[in-house]
Amino acid sequence: MMLIDPSELAKWPTPNTDRELHDVLSRMEKTMRAQETPKIQRQRRLEDKVDHLLQNEDVDDDVKPKLYQEAL
């Protein structure tokens, strides 16, 4: 999950419902990701992959800390 810069929030309409909030946050995330450098994109993809593996119940608990450390 990306952190949203507060200055970016002012550029977007105020959502009235949960669905509108989800839509606005999705568009903001896409906009911010489009502005990322290749190095940041690689790091984010690696973090996403590790997050997925850490949430996967099939991965042994003793392997999870190693995966996390490799991502750092």
mmCIF file with all atom_site columns, N, CA and C in Angstrom:
data_model
loop_
_atom_site.group_PDB
_atom_site.id
_atom_site.type_symbol
_atom_site.label_atom_id
_atom_site.label_alt_id
_atom_site.label_comp_id
_atom_site.label_asym_id
_atom_site.label_entity_id
_atom_site.label_seq_id
_atom_site.pdbx_PDB_ins_code
_atom_site.Cartn_x
_atom_site.Cartn_y
_atom_site.Cartn_z
_atom_site.occupancy
_atom_site.B_iso_or_equiv
_atom_site.pdbx_formal_charge
_atom_site.auth_seq_id
_atom_site.auth_comp_id
_atom_site.auth_asym_id
_atom_site.auth_atom_id
_atom_site.pdbx_PDB_model_num
ATOM 1   N N  . MET A 1 1  ? 0.835   -1.164  0.000   1.00 0.00 ? 1  MET A N  1
ATOM 2   C CA . MET A 1 1  ? 0.000   0.000   0.000   1.00 0.00 ? 1  MET A CA 1
ATOM 3   C C  . MET A 1 1  ? 0.888   1.239   0.000   1.00 0.00 ? 1  MET A C  1
ATOM 4   N N  . MET A 1 2  ? 0.538   2.178   -0.855  1.00 0.00 ? 2  MET A N  1
ATOM 5   C CA . MET A 1 2  ? 1.321   3.396   -0.957  1.00 0.00 ? 2  MET A CA 1
ATOM 6   C C  . MET A 1 2  ? 0.813   4.433   0.041   1.00 0.00 ? 2  MET A C  1
ATOM 7   N N  . LEU A 1 3  ? 1.752   5.256   0.522   1.00 0.00 ? 3  LEU A N  1
ATOM 8   C CA . LEU A 1 3  ? 1.355   6.380   1.355   1.00 0.00 ? 3  LEU A CA 1
ATOM 9   C C  . LEU A 1 3  ? 0.991   7.544   0.449   1.00 0.00 ? 3  LEU A C  1
ATOM 10  N N  . ILE A 1 4  ? -0.072  8.231   0.781   1.00 0.00 ? 4  ILE A N  1
ATOM 11  C CA . ILE A 1 4  ? -0.559  9.350   -0.020  1.00 0.00 ? 4  ILE A CA 1
ATOM 12  C C  . ILE A 1 4  ? -0.007  10.650  0.559   1.00 0.00 ? 4  ILE A C  1
ATOM 13  N N  . ASP A 1 5  ? 0.613   11.451  -0.273  1.00 0.00 ? 5  ASP A N  1
ATOM 14  C CA . ASP A 1 5  ? 1.116   12.763  0.129   1.00 0.00 ? 5  ASP A CA 1
ATOM 15  C C  . ASP A 1 5  ? -0.074  13.689  0.387   1.00 0.00 ? 5  ASP A C  1
ATOM 16  N N  . PRO A 1 6  ? -0.142  14.331  1.560   1.00 0.00 ? 6  PRO A N  1
ATOM 17  C CA . PRO A 1 6  ? -1.285  15.201  1.868   1.00 0.00 ? 6  PRO A CA 1
ATOM 18  C C  . PRO A 1 6  ? -1.494  16.323  0.843   1.00 0.00 ? 6  PRO A C  1
ATOM 19  N N  . SER A 1 7  ? -0.419  16.814  0.251   1.00 0.00 ? 7  SER A N  1
ATOM 20  C CA . SER A 1 7  ? -0.583  17.872  -0.752  1.00 0.00 ? 7  SER A CA 1
ATOM 21  C C  . SER A 1 7  ? -1.307  17.344  -1.990  1.00 0.00 ? 7  SER A C  1
ATOM 22  N N  . GLU A 1 8  ? -1.203  16.045  -2.243  1.00 0.00 ? 8  GLU A N  1
ATOM 23  C CA . GLU A 1 8  ? -1.902  15.434  -3.365  1.00 0.00 ? 8  GLU A CA 1
ATOM 24  C C  . GLU A 1 8  ? -3.403  15.321  -3.099  1.00 0.00 ? 8  GLU A C  1
ATOM 25  N N  . LEU A 1 9  ? -3.754  15.149  -1.842  1.00 0.00 ? 9  LEU A N  1
ATOM 26  C CA . LEU A 1 9  ? -5.166  14.999  -1.481  1.00 0.00 ? 9  LEU A CA 1
ATOM 27  C C  . LEU A 1 9  ? -5.994  16.216  -1.875  1.00 0.00 ? 9  LEU A C  1
ATOM 28  N N  . ALA A 1 10 ? -5.411  17.398  -1.768  1.00 0.00 ? 10 ALA A N  1
ATOM 29  C CA . ALA A 1 10 ? -6.152  18.626  -2.080  1.00 0.00 ? 10 ALA A CA 1
ATOM 30  C C  . ALA A 1 10 ? -6.530  18.705  -3.555  1.00 0.00 ? 10 ALA A C  1
ATOM 31  N N  . LYS A 1 11 ? -5.839  17.980  -4.401  1.00 0.00 ? 11 LYS A N  1
ATOM 32  C CA . LYS A 1 11 ? -6.090  18.020  -5.843  1.00 0.00 ? 11 LYS A CA 1
ATOM 33  C C  . LYS A 1 11 ? -7.269  17.146  -6.268  1.00 0.00 ? 11 LYS A C  1
ATOM 34  N N  . TRP A 1 12 ? -7.784  16.337  -5.361  1.00 0.00 ? 12 TRP A N  1
ATOM 35  C CA . TRP A 1 12 ? -8.816  15.366  -5.695  1.00 0.00 ? 12 TRP A CA 1
ATOM 36  C C  . TRP A 1 12 ? -10.136 15.733  -5.033  1.00 0.00 ? 12 TRP A C  1
ATOM 37  N N  . PRO A 1 13 ? -11.268 15.353  -5.635  1.00 0.00 ? 13 PRO A N  1
ATOM 38  C CA . PRO A 1 13 ? -12.575 15.670  -5.039  1.00 0.00 ? 13 PRO A CA 1
ATOM 39  C C  . PRO A 1 13 ? -12.797 14.894  -3.741  1.00 0.00 ? 13 PRO A C  1
ATOM 40  N N  . THR A 1 14 ? -13.577 15.468  -2.860  1.00 0.00 ? 14 THR A N  1
ATOM 41  C CA . THR A 1 14 ? -13.901 14.820  -1.591  1.00 0.00 ? 14 THR A CA 1
ATOM 42  C C  . THR A 1 14 ? -14.965 13.750  -1.835  1.00 0.00 ? 14 THR A C  1
ATOM 43  N N  . PRO A 1 15 ? -14.664 12.490  -1.509  1.00 0.00 ? 15 PRO A N  1
ATOM 44  C CA . PRO A 1 15 ? -15.632 11.408  -1.735  1.00 0.00 ? 15 PRO A CA 1
ATOM 45  C C  . PRO A 1 15 ? -16.764 11.437  -0.713  1.00 0.00 ? 15 PRO A C  1
ATOM 46  N N  . ASN A 1 16 ? -17.939 11.052  -1.151  1.00 0.00 ? 16 ASN A N  1
ATOM 47  C CA . ASN A 1 16 ? -19.109 11.018  -0.267  1.00 0.00 ? 16 ASN A CA 1
ATOM 48  C C  . ASN A 1 16 ? -19.451 9.613   0.206   1.00 0.00 ? 16 ASN A C  1
ATOM 49  N N  . THR A 1 17 ? -19.009 8.602   -0.519  1.00 0.00 ? 17 THR A N  1
ATOM 50  C CA . THR A 1 17 ? -19.316 7.222   -0.151  1.00 0.00 ? 17 THR A CA 1
ATOM 51  C C  . THR A 1 17 ? -18.027 6.402   -0.134  1.00 0.00 ? 17 THR A C  1
ATOM 52  N N  . ASP A 1 18 ? -18.110 5.205   0.418   1.00 0.00 ? 18 ASP A N  1
ATOM 53  C CA . ASP A 1 18 ? -16.939 4.322   0.444   1.00 0.00 ? 18 ASP A CA 1
ATOM 54  C C  . ASP A 1 18 ? -16.477 3.990   -0.974  1.00 0.00 ? 18 ASP A C  1
ATOM 55  N N  . ARG A 1 19 ? -17.435 3.793   -1.858  1.00 0.00 ? 19 ARG A N  1
ATOM 56  C CA . ARG A 1 19 ? -17.097 3.462   -3.245  1.00 0.00 ? 19 ARG A CA 1
ATOM 57  C C  . ARG A 1 19 ? -16.365 4.624   -3.913  1.00 0.00 ? 19 ARG A C  1
ATOM 58  N N  . GLU A 1 20 ? -16.841 5.830   -3.683  1.00 0.00 ? 20 GLU A N  1
ATOM 59  C CA . GLU A 1 20 ? -16.167 7.006   -4.249  1.00 0.00 ? 20 GLU A CA 1
ATOM 60  C C  . GLU A 1 20 ? -14.768 7.147   -3.656  1.00 0.00 ? 20 GLU A C  1
ATOM 61  N N  . LEU A 1 21 ? -14.638 6.886   -2.362  1.00 0.00 ? 21 LEU A N  1
ATOM 62  C CA . LEU A 1 21 ? -13.323 6.941   -1.717  1.00 0.00 ? 21 LEU A CA 1
ATOM 63  C C  . LEU A 1 21 ? -12.377 5.932   -2.360  1.00 0.00 ? 21 LEU A C  1
ATOM 64  N N  . HIS A 1 22 ? -12.859 4.718   -2.555  1.00 0.00 ? 22 HIS A N  1
ATOM 65  C CA . HIS A 1 22 ? -12.054 3.685   -3.194  1.00 0.00 ? 22 HIS A CA 1
ATOM 66  C C  . HIS A 1 22 ? -11.624 4.117   -4.600  1.00 0.00 ? 22 HIS A C  1
ATOM 67  N N  . ASP A 1 23 ? -12.554 4.687   -5.363  1.00 0.00 ? 23 ASP A N  1
ATOM 68  C CA . ASP A 1 23 ? -12.244 5.139   -6.720  1.00 0.00 ? 23 ASP A CA 1
ATOM 69  C C  . ASP A 1 23 ? -11.195 6.244   -6.719  1.00 0.00 ? 23 ASP A C  1
ATOM 70  N N  . VAL A 1 24 ? -11.356 7.212   -5.818  1.00 0.00 ? 24 VAL A N  1
ATOM 71  C CA . VAL A 1 24 ? -10.406 8.327   -5.745  1.00 0.00 ? 24 VAL A CA 1
ATOM 72  C C  . VAL A 1 24 ? -9.027  7.815   -5.343  1.00 0.00 ? 24 VAL A C  1
ATOM 73  N N  . LEU A 1 25 ? -8.966  6.946   -4.337  1.00 0.00 ? 25 LEU A N  1
ATOM 74  C CA . LEU A 1 25 ? -7.674  6.410   -3.901  1.00 0.00 ? 25 LEU A CA 1
ATOM 75  C C  . LEU A 1 25 ? -7.015  5.571   -4.995  1.00 0.00 ? 25 LEU A C  1
ATOM 76  N N  . SER A 1 26 ? -7.796  4.818   -5.743  1.00 0.00 ? 26 SER A N  1
ATOM 77  C CA . SER A 1 26 ? -7.256  4.024   -6.841  1.00 0.00 ? 26 SER A CA 1
ATOM 78  C C  . SER A 1 26 ? -6.657  4.919   -7.922  1.00 0.00 ? 26 SER A C  1
ATOM 79  N N  . ARG A 1 27 ? -7.375  5.979   -8.274  1.00 0.00 ? 27 ARG A N  1
ATOM 80  C CA . ARG A 1 27 ? -6.860  6.911   -9.287  1.00 0.00 ? 27 ARG A CA 1
ATOM 81  C C  . ARG A 1 27 ? -5.604  7.623   -8.787  1.00 0.00 ? 27 ARG A C  1
ATOM 82  N N  . MET A 1 28 ? -5.602  7.991   -7.503  1.00 0.00 ? 28 MET A N  1
ATOM 83  C CA . MET A 1 28 ? -4.427  8.654   -6.940  1.00 0.00 ? 28 MET A CA 1
ATOM 84  C C  . MET A 1 28 ? -3.221  7.723   -6.970  1.00 0.00 ? 28 MET A C  1
ATOM 85  N N  . GLU A 1 29 ? -3.424  6.471   -6.611  1.00 0.00 ? 29 GLU A N  1
ATOM 86  C CA . GLU A 1 29 ? -2.328  5.512   -6.594  1.00 0.00 ? 29 GLU A CA 1
ATOM 87  C C  . GLU A 1 29 ? -1.787  5.310   -8.006  1.00 0.00 ? 29 GLU A C  1
ATOM 88  N N  . LYS A 1 30 ? -2.664  5.192   -8.996  1.00 0.00 ? 30 LYS A N  1
ATOM 89  C CA . LYS A 1 30 ? -2.222  5.038   -10.383 1.00 0.00 ? 30 LYS A CA 1
ATOM 90  C C  . LYS A 1 30 ? -1.417  6.244   -10.837 1.00 0.00 ? 30 LYS A C  1
ATOM 91  N N  . THR A 1 31 ? -1.872  7.441   -10.468 1.00 0.00 ? 31 THR A N  1
ATOM 92  C CA . THR A 1 31 ? -1.161  8.661   -10.837 1.00 0.00 ? 31 THR A CA 1
ATOM 93  C C  . THR A 1 31 ? 0.216   8.700   -10.196 1.00 0.00 ? 31 THR A C  1
ATOM 94  N N  . MET A 1 32 ? 0.289   8.356   -8.921  1.00 0.00 ? 32 MET A N  1
ATOM 95  C CA . MET A 1 32 ? 1.569   8.383   -8.217  1.00 0.00 ? 32 MET A CA 1
ATOM 96  C C  . MET A 1 32 ? 2.514   7.306   -8.747  1.00 0.00 ? 32 MET A C  1
ATOM 97  N N  . ARG A 1 33 ? 1.985   6.144   -9.061  1.00 0.00 ? 33 ARG A N  1
ATOM 98  C CA . ARG A 1 33 ? 2.836   5.076   -9.590  1.00 0.00 ? 33 ARG A CA 1
ATOM 99  C C  . ARG A 1 33 ? 3.391   5.433   -10.963 1.00 0.00 ? 33 ARG A C  1
ATOM 100 N N  . ALA A 1 34 ? 2.622   6.179   -11.738 1.00 0.00 ? 34 ALA A N  1
ATOM 101 C CA . ALA A 1 34 ? 3.088   6.591   -13.065 1.00 0.00 ? 34 ALA A CA 1
ATOM 102 C C  . ALA A 1 34 ? 4.265   7.557   -12.958 1.00 0.00 ? 34 ALA A C  1
ATOM 103 N N  . GLN A 1 35 ? 4.394   8.223   -11.836 1.00 0.00 ? 35 GLN A N  1
ATOM 104 C CA . GLN A 1 35 ? 5.468   9.194   -11.638 1.00 0.00 ? 35 GLN A CA 1
ATOM 105 C C  . GLN A 1 35 ? 6.711   8.586   -10.983 1.00 0.00 ? 35 GLN A C  1
ATOM 106 N N  . GLU A 1 36 ? 6.660   7.321   -10.636 1.00 0.00 ? 36 GLU A N  1
ATOM 107 C CA . GLU A 1 36 ? 7.777   6.669   -9.957  1.00 0.00 ? 36 GLU A CA 1
ATOM 108 C C  . GLU A 1 36 ? 8.944   6.424   -10.914 1.00 0.00 ? 36 GLU A C  1
ATOM 109 N N  . THR A 1 37 ? 10.140  6.435   -10.346 1.00 0.00 ? 37 THR A N  1
ATOM 110 C CA . THR A 1 37 ? 11.335  6.093   -11.120 1.00 0.00 ? 37 THR A CA 1
ATOM 111 C C  . THR A 1 37 ? 11.410  4.573   -11.247 1.00 0.00 ? 37 THR A C  1
ATOM 112 N N  . PRO A 1 38 ? 12.166  4.069   -12.214 1.00 0.00 ? 38 PRO A N  1
ATOM 113 C CA . PRO A 1 38 ? 12.294  2.608   -12.355 1.00 0.00 ? 38 PRO A CA 1
ATOM 114 C C  . PRO A 1 38 ? 12.807  1.924   -11.081 1.00 0.00 ? 38 PRO A C  1
ATOM 115 N N  . LYS A 1 39 ? 13.717  2.580   -10.366 1.00 0.00 ? 39 LYS A N  1
ATOM 116 C CA . LYS A 1 39 ? 14.247  1.986   -9.133  1.00 0.00 ? 39 LYS A CA 1
ATOM 117 C C  . LYS A 1 39 ? 13.130  1.828   -8.089  1.00 0.00 ? 39 LYS A C  1
ATOM 118 N N  . ILE A 1 40 ? 12.306  2.841   -7.938  1.00 0.00 ? 40 ILE A N  1
ATOM 119 C CA . ILE A 1 40 ? 11.197  2.770   -6.988  1.00 0.00 ? 40 ILE A CA 1
ATOM 120 C C  . ILE A 1 40 ? 10.182  1.727   -7.443  1.00 0.00 ? 40 ILE A C  1
ATOM 121 N N  . GLN A 1 41 ? 9.947   1.624   -8.752  1.00 0.00 ? 41 GLN A N  1
ATOM 122 C CA . GLN A 1 41 ? 9.010   0.625   -9.267  1.00 0.00 ? 41 GLN A CA 1
ATOM 123 C C  . GLN A 1 41 ? 9.486   -0.784  -8.949  1.00 0.00 ? 41 GLN A C  1
ATOM 124 N N  . ARG A 1 42 ? 10.785  -1.035  -9.130  1.00 0.00 ? 42 ARG A N  1
ATOM 125 C CA . ARG A 1 42 ? 11.323  -2.368  -8.817  1.00 0.00 ? 42 ARG A CA 1
ATOM 126 C C  . ARG A 1 42 ? 11.168  -2.674  -7.329  1.00 0.00 ? 42 ARG A C  1
ATOM 127 N N  . GLN A 1 43 ? 11.482  -1.688  -6.480  1.00 0.00 ? 43 GLN A N  1
ATOM 128 C CA . GLN A 1 43 ? 11.365  -1.881  -5.038  1.00 0.00 ? 43 GLN A CA 1
ATOM 129 C C  . GLN A 1 43 ? 9.917   -2.156  -4.651  1.00 0.00 ? 43 GLN A C  1
ATOM 130 N N  . ARG A 1 44 ? 8.980   -1.410  -5.221  1.00 0.00 ? 44 ARG A N  1
ATOM 131 C CA . ARG A 1 44 ? 7.561   -1.602  -4.907  1.00 0.00 ? 44 ARG A CA 1
ATOM 132 C C  . ARG A 1 44 ? 7.091   -2.984  -5.339  1.00 0.00 ? 44 ARG A C  1
ATOM 133 N N  . ARG A 1 45 ? 7.508   -3.424  -6.541  1.00 0.00 ? 45 ARG A N  1
ATOM 134 C CA . ARG A 1 45 ? 7.105   -4.762  -6.999  1.00 0.00 ? 45 ARG A CA 1
ATOM 135 C C  . ARG A 1 45 ? 7.652   -5.839  -6.065  1.00 0.00 ? 45 ARG A C  1
ATOM 136 N N  . LEU A 1 46 ? 8.894   -5.656  -5.621  1.00 0.00 ? 46 LEU A N  1
ATOM 137 C CA . LEU A 1 46 ? 9.488   -6.616  -4.699  1.00 0.00 ? 46 LEU A CA 1
ATOM 138 C C  . LEU A 1 46 ? 8.730   -6.620  -3.371  1.00 0.00 ? 46 LEU A C  1
ATOM 139 N N  . GLU A 1 47 ? 8.382   -5.446  -2.859  1.00 0.00 ? 47 GLU A N  1
ATOM 140 C CA . GLU A 1 47 ? 7.611   -5.367  -1.626  1.00 0.00 ? 47 GLU A CA 1
ATOM 141 C C  . GLU A 1 47 ? 6.245   -6.028  -1.794  1.00 0.00 ? 47 GLU A C  1
ATOM 142 N N  . ASP A 1 48 ? 5.607   -5.793  -2.928  1.00 0.00 ? 48 ASP A N  1
ATOM 143 C CA . ASP A 1 48 ? 4.300   -6.417  -3.187  1.00 0.00 ? 48 ASP A CA 1
ATOM 144 C C  . ASP A 1 48 ? 4.418   -7.932  -3.211  1.00 0.00 ? 48 ASP A C  1
ATOM 145 N N  . LYS A 1 49 ? 5.474   -8.424  -3.841  1.00 0.00 ? 49 LYS A N  1
ATOM 146 C CA . LYS A 1 49 ? 5.684   -9.881  -3.927  1.00 0.00 ? 49 LYS A CA 1
ATOM 147 C C  . LYS A 1 49 ? 5.911   -10.471 -2.538  1.00 0.00 ? 49 LYS A C  1
ATOM 148 N N  . VAL A 1 50 ? 6.743   -9.796  -1.735  1.00 0.00 ? 50 VAL A N  1
ATOM 149 C CA . VAL A 1 50 ? 7.016   -10.291 -0.386  1.00 0.00 ? 50 VAL A CA 1
ATOM 150 C C  . VAL A 1 50 ? 5.754   -10.231 0.465   1.00 0.00 ? 50 VAL A C  1
ATOM 151 N N  . ASP A 1 51 ? 4.987   -9.136  0.365   1.00 0.00 ? 51 ASP A N  1
ATOM 152 C CA . ASP A 1 51 ? 3.730   -9.044  1.113   1.00 0.00 ? 51 ASP A CA 1
ATOM 153 C C  . ASP A 1 51 ? 2.814   -10.206 0.761   1.00 0.00 ? 51 ASP A C  1
ATOM 154 N N  . HIS A 1 52 ? 2.743   -10.522 -0.523  1.00 0.00 ? 52 HIS A N  1
ATOM 155 C CA . HIS A 1 52 ? 1.900   -11.635 -0.965  1.00 0.00 ? 52 HIS A CA 1
ATOM 156 C C  . HIS A 1 52 ? 2.400   -12.947 -0.361  1.00 0.00 ? 52 HIS A C  1
ATOM 157 N N  . LEU A 1 53 ? 3.710   -13.161 -0.389  1.00 0.00 ? 53 LEU A N  1
ATOM 158 C CA . LEU A 1 53 ? 4.266   -14.397 0.161   1.00 0.00 ? 53 LEU A CA 1
ATOM 159 C C  . LEU A 1 53 ? 4.049   -14.475 1.666   1.00 0.00 ? 53 LEU A C  1
ATOM 160 N N  . LEU A 1 54 ? 4.190   -13.345 2.352   1.00 0.00 ? 54 LEU A N  1
ATOM 161 C CA . LEU A 1 54 ? 4.007   -13.344 3.803   1.00 0.00 ? 54 LEU A CA 1
ATOM 162 C C  . LEU A 1 54 ? 2.561   -13.646 4.186   1.00 0.00 ? 54 LEU A C  1
ATOM 163 N N  . GLN A 1 55 ? 1.619   -13.254 3.337   1.00 0.00 ? 55 GLN A N  1
ATOM 164 C CA . GLN A 1 55 ? 0.212   -13.510 3.620   1.00 0.00 ? 55 GLN A CA 1
ATOM 165 C C  . GLN A 1 55 ? -0.217  -14.910 3.196   1.00 0.00 ? 55 GLN A C  1
ATOM 166 N N  . ASN A 1 56 ? 0.609   -15.571 2.393   1.00 0.00 ? 56 ASN A N  1
ATOM 167 C CA . ASN A 1 56 ? 0.291   -16.888 1.894   1.00 0.00 ? 56 ASN A CA 1
ATOM 168 C C  . ASN A 1 56 ? 0.458   -17.916 3.012   1.00 0.00 ? 56 ASN A C  1
ATOM 169 N N  . GLU A 1 57 ? -0.575  -18.672 3.266   1.00 0.00 ? 57 GLU A N  1
ATOM 170 C CA . GLU A 1 57 ? -0.542  -19.653 4.344   1.00 0.00 ? 57 GLU A CA 1
ATOM 171 C C  . GLU A 1 57 ? 0.317   -20.866 4.000   1.00 0.00 ? 57 GLU A C  1
ATOM 172 N N  . ASP A 1 58 ? 0.628   -21.059 2.719   1.00 0.00 ? 58 ASP A N  1
ATOM 173 C CA . ASP A 1 58 ? 1.430   -22.211 2.311   1.00 0.00 ? 58 ASP A CA 1
ATOM 174 C C  . ASP A 1 58 ? 2.916   -22.023 2.593   1.00 0.00 ? 58 ASP A C  1
ATOM 175 N N  . VAL A 1 59 ? 3.348   -20.779 2.845   1.00 0.00 ? 59 VAL A N  1
ATOM 176 C CA . VAL A 1 59 ? 4.757   -20.508 3.124   1.00 0.00 ? 59 VAL A CA 1
ATOM 177 C C  . VAL A 1 59 ? 5.015   -20.795 4.601   1.00 0.00 ? 59 VAL A C  1
ATOM 178 N N  . ASP A 1 60 ? 6.083   -21.559 4.851   1.00 0.00 ? 60 ASP A N  1
ATOM 179 C CA . ASP A 1 60 ? 6.419   -21.911 6.236   1.00 0.00 ? 60 ASP A CA 1
ATOM 180 C C  . ASP A 1 60 ? 6.761   -20.662 7.040   1.00 0.00 ? 60 ASP A C  1
ATOM 181 N N  . ASP A 1 61 ? 6.385   -20.658 8.310   1.00 0.00 ? 61 ASP A N  1
ATOM 182 C CA . ASP A 1 61 ? 6.629   -19.505 9.176   1.00 0.00 ? 61 ASP A CA 1
ATOM 183 C C  . ASP A 1 61 ? 8.122   -19.216 9.341   1.00 0.00 ? 61 ASP A C  1
ATOM 184 N N  . ASP A 1 62 ? 8.966   -20.237 9.295   1.00 0.00 ? 62 ASP A N  1
ATOM 185 C CA . ASP A 1 62 ? 10.399  -19.998 9.456   1.00 0.00 ? 62 ASP A CA 1
ATOM 186 C C  . ASP A 1 62 ? 11.024  -19.376 8.201   1.00 0.00 ? 62 ASP A C  1
ATOM 187 N N  . VAL A 1 63 ? 10.357  -19.435 7.066   1.00 0.00 ? 63 VAL A N  1
ATOM 188 C CA . VAL A 1 63 ? 10.859  -18.849 5.821   1.00 0.00 ? 63 VAL A CA 1
ATOM 189 C C  . VAL A 1 63 ? 10.449  -17.377 5.707   1.00 0.00 ? 63 VAL A C  1
ATOM 190 N N  . LYS A 1 64 ? 9.344   -17.000 6.315   1.00 0.00 ? 64 LYS A N  1
ATOM 191 C CA . LYS A 1 64 ? 8.810   -15.640 6.175   1.00 0.00 ? 64 LYS A CA 1
ATOM 192 C C  . LYS A 1 64 ? 9.802   -14.555 6.611   1.00 0.00 ? 64 LYS A C  1
ATOM 193 N N  . PRO A 1 65 ? 10.476  -14.672 7.767   1.00 0.00 ? 65 PRO A N  1
ATOM 194 C CA . PRO A 1 65 ? 11.440  -13.622 8.140   1.00 0.00 ? 65 PRO A CA 1
ATOM 195 C C  . PRO A 1 65 ? 12.591  -13.493 7.130   1.00 0.00 ? 65 PRO A C  1
ATOM 196 N N  . LYS A 1 66 ? 13.015  -14.612 6.576   1.00 0.00 ? 66 LYS A N  1
ATOM 197 C CA . LYS A 1 66 ? 14.088  -14.585 5.576   1.00 0.00 ? 66 LYS A CA 1
ATOM 198 C C  . LYS A 1 66 ? 13.631  -13.847 4.318   1.00 0.00 ? 66 LYS A C  1
ATOM 199 N N  . LEU A 1 67 ? 12.423  -14.107 3.870   1.00 0.00 ? 67 LEU A N  1
ATOM 200 C CA . LEU A 1 67 ? 11.880  -13.402 2.702   1.00 0.00 ? 67 LEU A CA 1
ATOM 201 C C  . LEU A 1 67 ? 11.802  -11.906 2.960   1.00 0.00 ? 67 LEU A C  1
ATOM 202 N N  . TYR A 1 68 ? 11.366  -11.550 4.154   1.00 0.00 ? 68 TYR A N  1
ATOM 203 C CA . TYR A 1 68 ? 11.233  -10.145 4.505   1.00 0.00 ? 68 TYR A CA 1
ATOM 204 C C  . TYR A 1 68 ? 12.610  -9.462  4.514   1.00 0.00 ? 68 TYR A C  1
ATOM 205 N N  . GLN A 1 69 ? 13.594  -10.106 5.088   1.00 0.00 ? 69 GLN A N  1
ATOM 206 C CA . GLN A 1 69 ? 14.942  -9.522  5.144   1.00 0.00 ? 69 GLN A CA 1
ATOM 207 C C  . GLN A 1 69 ? 15.547  -9.375  3.756   1.00 0.00 ? 69 GLN A C  1
ATOM 208 N N  . GLU A 1 70 ? 15.293  -10.321 2.873   1.00 0.00 ? 70 GLU A N  1
ATOM 209 C CA . GLU A 1 70 ? 15.806  -10.234 1.508   1.00 0.00 ? 70 GLU A CA 1
ATOM 210 C C  . GLU A 1 70 ? 15.193  -9.054  0.769   1.00 0.00 ? 70 GLU A C  1
ATOM 211 N N  . ALA A 1 71 ? 13.964  -8.717  1.099   1.00 0.00 ? 71 ALA A N  1
ATOM 212 C CA . ALA A 1 71 ? 13.300  -7.594  0.438   1.00 0.00 ? 71 ALA A CA 1
ATOM 213 C C  . ALA A 1 71 ? 13.893  -6.261  0.882   1.00 0.00 ? 71 ALA A C  1
ATOM 214 N N  . LEU A 1 72 ? 14.392  -6.214  2.111   1.00 0.00 ? 72 LEU A N  1
ATOM 215 C CA . LEU A 1 72 ? 14.973  -4.965  2.614   1.00 0.00 ? 72 LEU A CA 1
ATOM 216 C C  . LEU A 1 72 ? 16.317  -4.798  2.001   1.00 0.00 ? 72 LEU A C  1
#
